[in-house]
Short mmCIF file of C-alpha atoms in Angstrom, two decimals:
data_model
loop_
_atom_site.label_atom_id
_atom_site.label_comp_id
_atom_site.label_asym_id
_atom_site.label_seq_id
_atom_site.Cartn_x
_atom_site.Cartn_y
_atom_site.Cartn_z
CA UNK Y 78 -74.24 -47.87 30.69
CA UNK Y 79 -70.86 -48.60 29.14
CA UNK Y 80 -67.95 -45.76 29.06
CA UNK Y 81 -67.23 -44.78 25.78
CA UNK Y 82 -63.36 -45.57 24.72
CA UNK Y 83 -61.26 -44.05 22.03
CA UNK Y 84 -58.29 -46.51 21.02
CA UNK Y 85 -55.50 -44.15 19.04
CA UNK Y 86 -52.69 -46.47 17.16
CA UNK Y 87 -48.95 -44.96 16.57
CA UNK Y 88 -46.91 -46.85 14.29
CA UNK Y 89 -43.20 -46.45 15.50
CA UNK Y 90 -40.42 -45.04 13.16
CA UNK Y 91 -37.79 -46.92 14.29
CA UNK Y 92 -39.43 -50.64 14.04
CA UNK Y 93 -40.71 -52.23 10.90
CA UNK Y 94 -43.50 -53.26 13.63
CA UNK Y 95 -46.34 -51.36 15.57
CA UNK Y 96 -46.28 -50.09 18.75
CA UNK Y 97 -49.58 -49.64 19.73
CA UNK Y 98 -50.56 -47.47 22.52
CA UNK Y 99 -54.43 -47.34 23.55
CA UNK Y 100 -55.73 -45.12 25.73
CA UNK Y 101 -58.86 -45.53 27.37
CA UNK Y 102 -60.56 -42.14 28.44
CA UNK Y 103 -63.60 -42.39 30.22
CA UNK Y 104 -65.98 -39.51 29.56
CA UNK Y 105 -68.34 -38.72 31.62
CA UNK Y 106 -68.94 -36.94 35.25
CA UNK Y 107 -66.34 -38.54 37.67
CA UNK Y 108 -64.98 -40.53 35.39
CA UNK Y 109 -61.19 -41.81 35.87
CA UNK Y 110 -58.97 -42.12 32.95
CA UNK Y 111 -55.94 -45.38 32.65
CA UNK Y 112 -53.50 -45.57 30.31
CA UNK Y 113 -52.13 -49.28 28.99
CA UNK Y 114 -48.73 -49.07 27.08
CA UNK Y 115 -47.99 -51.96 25.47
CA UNK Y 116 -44.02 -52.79 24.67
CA UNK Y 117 -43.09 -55.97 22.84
CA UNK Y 118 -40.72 -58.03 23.84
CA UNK Y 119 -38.73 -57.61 20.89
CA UNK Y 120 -37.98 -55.94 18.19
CA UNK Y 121 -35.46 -55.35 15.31
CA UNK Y 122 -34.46 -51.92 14.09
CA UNK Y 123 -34.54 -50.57 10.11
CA UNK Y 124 -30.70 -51.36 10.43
CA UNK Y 125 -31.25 -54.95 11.72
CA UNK Y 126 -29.75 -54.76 15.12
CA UNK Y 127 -31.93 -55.81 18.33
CA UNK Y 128 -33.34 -52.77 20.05
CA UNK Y 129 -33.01 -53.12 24.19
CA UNK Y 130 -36.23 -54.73 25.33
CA UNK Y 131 -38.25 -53.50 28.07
CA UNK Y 132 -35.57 -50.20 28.89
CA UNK Y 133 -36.44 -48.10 31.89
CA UNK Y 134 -36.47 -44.28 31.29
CA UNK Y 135 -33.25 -44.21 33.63
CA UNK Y 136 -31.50 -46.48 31.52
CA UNK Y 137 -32.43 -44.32 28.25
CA UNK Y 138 -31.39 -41.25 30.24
CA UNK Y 139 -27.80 -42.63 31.56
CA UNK Y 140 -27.33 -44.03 27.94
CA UNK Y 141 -27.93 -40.43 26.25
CA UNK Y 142 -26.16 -38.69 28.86
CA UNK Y 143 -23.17 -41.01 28.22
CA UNK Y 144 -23.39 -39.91 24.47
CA UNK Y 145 -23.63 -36.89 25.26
CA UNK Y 146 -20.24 -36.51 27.53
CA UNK Y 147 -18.29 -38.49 24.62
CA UNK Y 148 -19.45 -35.75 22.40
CA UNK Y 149 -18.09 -33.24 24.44
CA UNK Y 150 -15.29 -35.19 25.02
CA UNK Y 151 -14.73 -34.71 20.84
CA UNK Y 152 -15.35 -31.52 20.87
CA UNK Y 153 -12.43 -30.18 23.19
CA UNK Y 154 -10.23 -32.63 21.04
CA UNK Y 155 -11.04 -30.81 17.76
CA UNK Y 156 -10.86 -27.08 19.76
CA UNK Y 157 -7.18 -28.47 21.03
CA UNK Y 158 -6.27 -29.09 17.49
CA UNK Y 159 -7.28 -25.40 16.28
CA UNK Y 160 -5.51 -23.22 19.22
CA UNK Y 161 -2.44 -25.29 18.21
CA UNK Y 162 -2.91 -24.29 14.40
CA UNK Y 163 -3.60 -20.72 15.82
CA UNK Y 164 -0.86 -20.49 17.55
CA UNK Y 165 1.43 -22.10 14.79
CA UNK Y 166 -0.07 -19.18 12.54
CA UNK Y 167 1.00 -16.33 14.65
CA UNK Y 168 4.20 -17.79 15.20
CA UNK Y 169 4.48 -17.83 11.50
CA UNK Y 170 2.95 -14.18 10.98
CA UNK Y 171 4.94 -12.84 13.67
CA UNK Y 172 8.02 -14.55 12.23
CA UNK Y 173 7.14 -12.96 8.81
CA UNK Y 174 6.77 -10.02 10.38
CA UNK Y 175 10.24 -10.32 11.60
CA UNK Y 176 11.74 -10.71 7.70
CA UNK Y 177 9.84 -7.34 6.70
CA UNK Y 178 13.27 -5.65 7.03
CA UNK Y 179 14.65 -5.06 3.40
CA UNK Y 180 17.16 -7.71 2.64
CA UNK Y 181 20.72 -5.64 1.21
CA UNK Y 182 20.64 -7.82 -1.80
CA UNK Y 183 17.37 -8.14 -2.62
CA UNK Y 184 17.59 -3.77 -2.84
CA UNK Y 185 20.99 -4.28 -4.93
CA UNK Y 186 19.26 -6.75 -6.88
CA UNK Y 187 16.20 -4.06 -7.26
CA UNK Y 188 18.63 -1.29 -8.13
CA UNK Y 189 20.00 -3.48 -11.15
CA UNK Y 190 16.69 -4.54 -12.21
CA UNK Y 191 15.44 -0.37 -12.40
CA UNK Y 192 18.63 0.60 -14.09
CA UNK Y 193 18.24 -1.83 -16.99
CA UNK Y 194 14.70 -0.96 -17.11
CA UNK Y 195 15.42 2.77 -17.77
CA UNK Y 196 16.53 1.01 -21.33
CA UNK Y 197 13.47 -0.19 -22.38
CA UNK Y 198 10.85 2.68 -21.27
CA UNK Y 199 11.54 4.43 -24.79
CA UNK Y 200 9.90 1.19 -26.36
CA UNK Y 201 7.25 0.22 -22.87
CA UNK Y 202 6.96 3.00 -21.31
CA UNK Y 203 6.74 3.31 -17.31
CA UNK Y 204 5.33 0.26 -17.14
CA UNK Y 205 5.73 -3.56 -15.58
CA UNK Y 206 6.88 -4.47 -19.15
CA UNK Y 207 9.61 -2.10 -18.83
CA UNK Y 208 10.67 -3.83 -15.40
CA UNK Y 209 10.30 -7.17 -16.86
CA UNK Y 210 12.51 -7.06 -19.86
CA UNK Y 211 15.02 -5.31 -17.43
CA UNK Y 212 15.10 -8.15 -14.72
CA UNK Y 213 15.86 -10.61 -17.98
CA UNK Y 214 18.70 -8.60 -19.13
CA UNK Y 215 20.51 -8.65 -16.15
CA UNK Y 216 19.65 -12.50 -15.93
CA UNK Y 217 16.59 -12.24 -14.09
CA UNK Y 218 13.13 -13.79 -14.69
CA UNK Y 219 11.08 -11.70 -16.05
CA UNK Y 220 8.57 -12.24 -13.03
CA UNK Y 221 10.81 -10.17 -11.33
CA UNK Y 222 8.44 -7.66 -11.79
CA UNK Y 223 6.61 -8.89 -9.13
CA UNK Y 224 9.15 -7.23 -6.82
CA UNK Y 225 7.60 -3.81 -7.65
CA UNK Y 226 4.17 -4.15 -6.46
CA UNK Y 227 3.13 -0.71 -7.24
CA UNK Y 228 4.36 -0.54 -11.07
CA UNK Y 229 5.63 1.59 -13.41
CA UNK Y 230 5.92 4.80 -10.35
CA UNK Y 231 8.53 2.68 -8.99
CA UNK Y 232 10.61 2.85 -11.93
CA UNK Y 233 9.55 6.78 -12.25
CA UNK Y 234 10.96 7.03 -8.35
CA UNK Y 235 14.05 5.41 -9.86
CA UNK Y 236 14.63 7.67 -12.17
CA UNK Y 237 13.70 10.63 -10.51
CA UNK Y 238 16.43 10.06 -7.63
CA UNK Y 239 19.10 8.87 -10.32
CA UNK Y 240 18.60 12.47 -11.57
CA UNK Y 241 18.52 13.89 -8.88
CA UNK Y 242 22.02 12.34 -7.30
CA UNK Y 243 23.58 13.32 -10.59
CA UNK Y 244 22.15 16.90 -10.24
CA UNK Y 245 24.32 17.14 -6.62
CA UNK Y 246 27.05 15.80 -8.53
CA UNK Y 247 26.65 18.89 -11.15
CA UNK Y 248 26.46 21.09 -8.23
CA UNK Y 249 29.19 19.86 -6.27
CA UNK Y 250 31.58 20.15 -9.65
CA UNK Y 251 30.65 23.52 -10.04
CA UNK Y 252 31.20 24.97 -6.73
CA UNK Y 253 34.09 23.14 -5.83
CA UNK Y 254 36.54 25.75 -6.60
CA UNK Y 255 34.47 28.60 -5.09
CA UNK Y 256 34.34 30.26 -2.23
CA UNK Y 257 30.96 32.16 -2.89
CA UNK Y 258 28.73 31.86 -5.99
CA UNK Y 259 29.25 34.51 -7.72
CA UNK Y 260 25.45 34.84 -9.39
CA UNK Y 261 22.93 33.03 -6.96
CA UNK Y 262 20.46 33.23 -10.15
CA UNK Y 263 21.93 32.31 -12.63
CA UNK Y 264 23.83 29.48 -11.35
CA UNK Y 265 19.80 28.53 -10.78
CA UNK Y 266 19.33 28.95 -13.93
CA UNK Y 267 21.46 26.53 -15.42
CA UNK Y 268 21.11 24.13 -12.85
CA UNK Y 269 17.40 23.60 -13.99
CA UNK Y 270 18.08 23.89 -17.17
CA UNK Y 271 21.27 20.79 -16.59
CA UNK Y 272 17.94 18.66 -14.52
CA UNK Y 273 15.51 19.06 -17.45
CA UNK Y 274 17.75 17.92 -19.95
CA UNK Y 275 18.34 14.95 -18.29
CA UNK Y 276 14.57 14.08 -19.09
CA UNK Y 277 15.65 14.62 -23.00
CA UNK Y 278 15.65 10.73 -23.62
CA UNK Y 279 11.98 9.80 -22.36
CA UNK Y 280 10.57 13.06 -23.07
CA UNK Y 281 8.37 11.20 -24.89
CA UNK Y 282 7.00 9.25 -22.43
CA UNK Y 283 7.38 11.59 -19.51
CA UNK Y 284 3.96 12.89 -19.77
CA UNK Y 285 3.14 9.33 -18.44
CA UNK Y 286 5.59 9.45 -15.78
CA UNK Y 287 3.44 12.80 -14.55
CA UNK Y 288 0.38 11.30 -14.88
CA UNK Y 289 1.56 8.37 -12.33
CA UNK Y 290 3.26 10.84 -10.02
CA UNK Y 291 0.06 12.91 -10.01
CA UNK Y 292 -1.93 9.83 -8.40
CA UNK Y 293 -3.05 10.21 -4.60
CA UNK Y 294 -1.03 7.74 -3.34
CA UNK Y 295 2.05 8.51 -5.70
CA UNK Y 296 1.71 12.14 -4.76
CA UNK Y 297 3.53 12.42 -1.39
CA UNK Y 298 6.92 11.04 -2.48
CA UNK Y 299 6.73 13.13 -5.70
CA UNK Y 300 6.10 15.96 -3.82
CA UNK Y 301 9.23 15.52 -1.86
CA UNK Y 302 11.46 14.54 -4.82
CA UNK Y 303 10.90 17.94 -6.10
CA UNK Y 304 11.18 19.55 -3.06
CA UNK Y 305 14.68 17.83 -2.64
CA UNK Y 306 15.54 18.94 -6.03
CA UNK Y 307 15.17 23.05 -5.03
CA UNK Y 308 16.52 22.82 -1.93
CA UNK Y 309 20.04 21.31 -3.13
CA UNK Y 310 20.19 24.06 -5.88
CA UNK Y 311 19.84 26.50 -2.92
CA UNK Y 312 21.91 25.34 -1.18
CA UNK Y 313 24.43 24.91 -3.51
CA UNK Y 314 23.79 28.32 -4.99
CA UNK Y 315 24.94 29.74 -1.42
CA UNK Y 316 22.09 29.90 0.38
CA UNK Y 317 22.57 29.98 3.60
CA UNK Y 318 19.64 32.67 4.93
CA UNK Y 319 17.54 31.52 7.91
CA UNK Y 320 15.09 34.06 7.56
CA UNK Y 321 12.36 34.16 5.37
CA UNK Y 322 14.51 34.26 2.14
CA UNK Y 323 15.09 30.63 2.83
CA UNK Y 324 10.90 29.50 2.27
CA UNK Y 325 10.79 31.69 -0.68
CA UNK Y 326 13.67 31.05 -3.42
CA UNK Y 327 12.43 27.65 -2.83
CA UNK Y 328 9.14 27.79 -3.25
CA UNK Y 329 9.69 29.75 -6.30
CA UNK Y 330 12.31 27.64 -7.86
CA UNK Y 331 9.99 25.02 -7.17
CA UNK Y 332 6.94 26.51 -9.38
CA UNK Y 333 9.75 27.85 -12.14
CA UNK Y 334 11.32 24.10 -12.83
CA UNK Y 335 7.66 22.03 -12.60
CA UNK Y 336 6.46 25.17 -15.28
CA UNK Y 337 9.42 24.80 -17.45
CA UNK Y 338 9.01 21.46 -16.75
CA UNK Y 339 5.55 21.23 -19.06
CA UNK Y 340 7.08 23.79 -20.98
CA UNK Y 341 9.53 21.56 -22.49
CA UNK Y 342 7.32 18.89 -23.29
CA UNK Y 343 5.47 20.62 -25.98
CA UNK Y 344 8.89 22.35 -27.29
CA UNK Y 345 10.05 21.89 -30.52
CA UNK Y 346 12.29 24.32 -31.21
CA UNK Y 347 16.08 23.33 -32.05
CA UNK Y 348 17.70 22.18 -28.88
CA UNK Y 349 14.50 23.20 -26.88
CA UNK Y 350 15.92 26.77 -27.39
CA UNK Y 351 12.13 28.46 -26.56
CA UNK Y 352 12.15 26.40 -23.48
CA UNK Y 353 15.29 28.03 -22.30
CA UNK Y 354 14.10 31.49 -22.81
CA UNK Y 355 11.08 30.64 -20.94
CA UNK Y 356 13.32 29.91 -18.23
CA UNK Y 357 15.39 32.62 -18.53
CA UNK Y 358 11.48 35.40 -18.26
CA UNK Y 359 10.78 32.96 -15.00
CA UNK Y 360 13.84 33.63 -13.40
CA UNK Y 361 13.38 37.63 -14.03
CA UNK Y 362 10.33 37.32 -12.82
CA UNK Y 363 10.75 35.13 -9.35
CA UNK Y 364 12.81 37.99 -8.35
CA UNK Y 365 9.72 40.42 -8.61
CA UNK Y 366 7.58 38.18 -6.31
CA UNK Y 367 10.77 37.89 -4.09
CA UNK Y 368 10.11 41.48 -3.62
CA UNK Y 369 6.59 41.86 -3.03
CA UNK Y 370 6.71 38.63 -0.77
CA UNK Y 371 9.12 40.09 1.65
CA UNK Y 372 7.50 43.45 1.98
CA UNK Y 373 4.06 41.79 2.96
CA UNK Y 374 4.35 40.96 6.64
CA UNK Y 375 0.75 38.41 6.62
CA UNK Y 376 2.27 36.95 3.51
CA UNK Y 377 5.35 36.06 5.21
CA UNK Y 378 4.19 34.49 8.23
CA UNK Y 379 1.82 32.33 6.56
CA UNK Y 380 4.12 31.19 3.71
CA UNK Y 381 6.91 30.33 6.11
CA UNK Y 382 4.87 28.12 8.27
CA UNK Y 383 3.58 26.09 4.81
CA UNK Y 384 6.47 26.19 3.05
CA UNK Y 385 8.74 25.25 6.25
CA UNK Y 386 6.30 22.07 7.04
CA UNK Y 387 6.20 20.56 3.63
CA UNK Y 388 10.34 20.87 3.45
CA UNK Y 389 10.09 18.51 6.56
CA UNK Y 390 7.54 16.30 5.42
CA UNK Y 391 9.46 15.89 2.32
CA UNK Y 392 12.68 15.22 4.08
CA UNK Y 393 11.04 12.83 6.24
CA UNK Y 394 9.50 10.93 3.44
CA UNK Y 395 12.14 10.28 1.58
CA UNK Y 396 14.44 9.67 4.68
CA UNK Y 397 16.37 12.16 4.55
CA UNK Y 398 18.40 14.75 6.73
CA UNK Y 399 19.59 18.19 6.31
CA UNK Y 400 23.24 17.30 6.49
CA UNK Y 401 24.66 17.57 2.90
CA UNK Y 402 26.28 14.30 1.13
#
């Protein structure tokens, strides 16, 4: 009795011809099982280039392998290449890093840019438009803005410390020919009252300028530009106490010129005459809480600690020292 064969036919992908394989499996108890591979001679490829005839599995293998190394071979070229651009980027970021330091005329050129600014808030507000049509009146693109990332609180910072330098000047002129002050308070009192007046021109607009400084991030360095403020009228004004006297006139004078501060804004009375009797009642008044501060022991412990820490932190944000200009 004849074994029963099963002939199975492949066609190859890489020929336009057939390779035909046939296997002949014997069934059956015993039975032995041959396999008959049959490889033409020749054949062409789908590109038209002759195929290797007749190739041994070791010559496939060293062929692949060869491939296989110039791959490689590639790939440490192209990972070369991008260590060197790496490398050339931190050189370039560490160099940039380098230039951070602020250049003396680019902060001159800043400086002019924010004063001619202050002209045009009146008719922009705080605002990058503001900065802009101040960079081209001092002959400046007006994409100088760019130079103040943050905005219009940069040009509110401007002002602020522009006020606040001509405040010391104020002080300076009116204790220069004195020995002592003769009225701690009231030379207070009209040193506020000579700061808020300076805000007369953009009063208009200053309810912006609060609105910016109230911000998160804007919060810290208006903090310590009103801390700054207080501390130079005390200090002017003849304080020199290192006790707790020092924590609270400023503190105080602190709460009395940001309340007559909002005060003025909604004054208007001839030559913002309310506004100056409501700091003349807040000035009575800060005396009264003088009093009942100092007698409380807990009170003054705890206030001198908070009060002390955020006069440093203000100092140190703005860069300042305690030695006077």
């Amino acid at each position: 009795m004849f074994p029963r064969a099963i002939i199975l036919v492949r066609h190859s992908t890489y020929s336009s011809g057939k390779n035909v394989v046939a296997n002949f499996r014997t069934i059956g108890k015993g039975a032995s099982v041959k396999s008959v591979i049959a490889i033409p001679t020749r054949h062409f490829g789908i590109t038209g280039t002759l195929c290797r005839a007749n190739e041994t599995f070791d010559d496939f293998r060293a062929r692949e392998e060869k491939k296989e190394q110039e791959y490689v071979k590639q790939q440490q070229a192209s990972g070369t290449a991008g260590t060197s651009s790496s490398s050339q980027v931190d050189t370039f970021s560490s160099t940039s890093n380098d230039q951070q330091a602020p250049d003396p005329d680019v902060e001159r050129a800043k400086e002019m840019i924010l004063d001619a600014a202050l002209a045009f808030v009146q008719s922009h507000g705080w605002s990058k438009q503001a900065i802009a049509k101040g960079a081209e009146t001092v002959n400046y693109p007006s994409v100088s803005h760019g130079l103040f990332p943050r905005g219009g609180i940069e040009l509110v910072h401007h002002f602020y410390k522009q006020c606040n330098l001509k405040l010391i000047d104020y002080l300076k002129q009116e204790t220069a020919d004195l020995e002592r002050v003769p009225n701690p308070s009231e030379f207070a009192r009209k040193a506020i009252e000579y700061r808020l007046r300076l805000l007369e021109p953009y009063l208009k607009y200053w309810p912006q300028a609060l609105g910016l400084m109230a911000l998160p991030p804007n919060a810290p360095h208006s903090l310590a530009n009103v801390l700054t403020l207080v501390d130079d009228i005390c200090y002017y004004s003849g304080d020199r106490s290192v006790d707790f006297n020092w924590y609270t006139r400023r503190i105080g004078l602190a709460c009395i010129y940001k309340t007559t501060e909002l005060y003025i804004l909604q004054d208007s009375s001839t030559g913002f005459e309310k506004t100056w009797k409501f700091l003349e009642r807040r000035m009575e008044e800060a005396s009264l809480v003088h009093d009942f501060l100092v007698k409380s022991e807990d009170a003054t412990h705890h206030l001198q600690n908070a009060v002390g820490s955020a006069f440093t932190t203000a100092r140190n944000i703005l860069g300042l020292n305690f030695e006077r200009r």
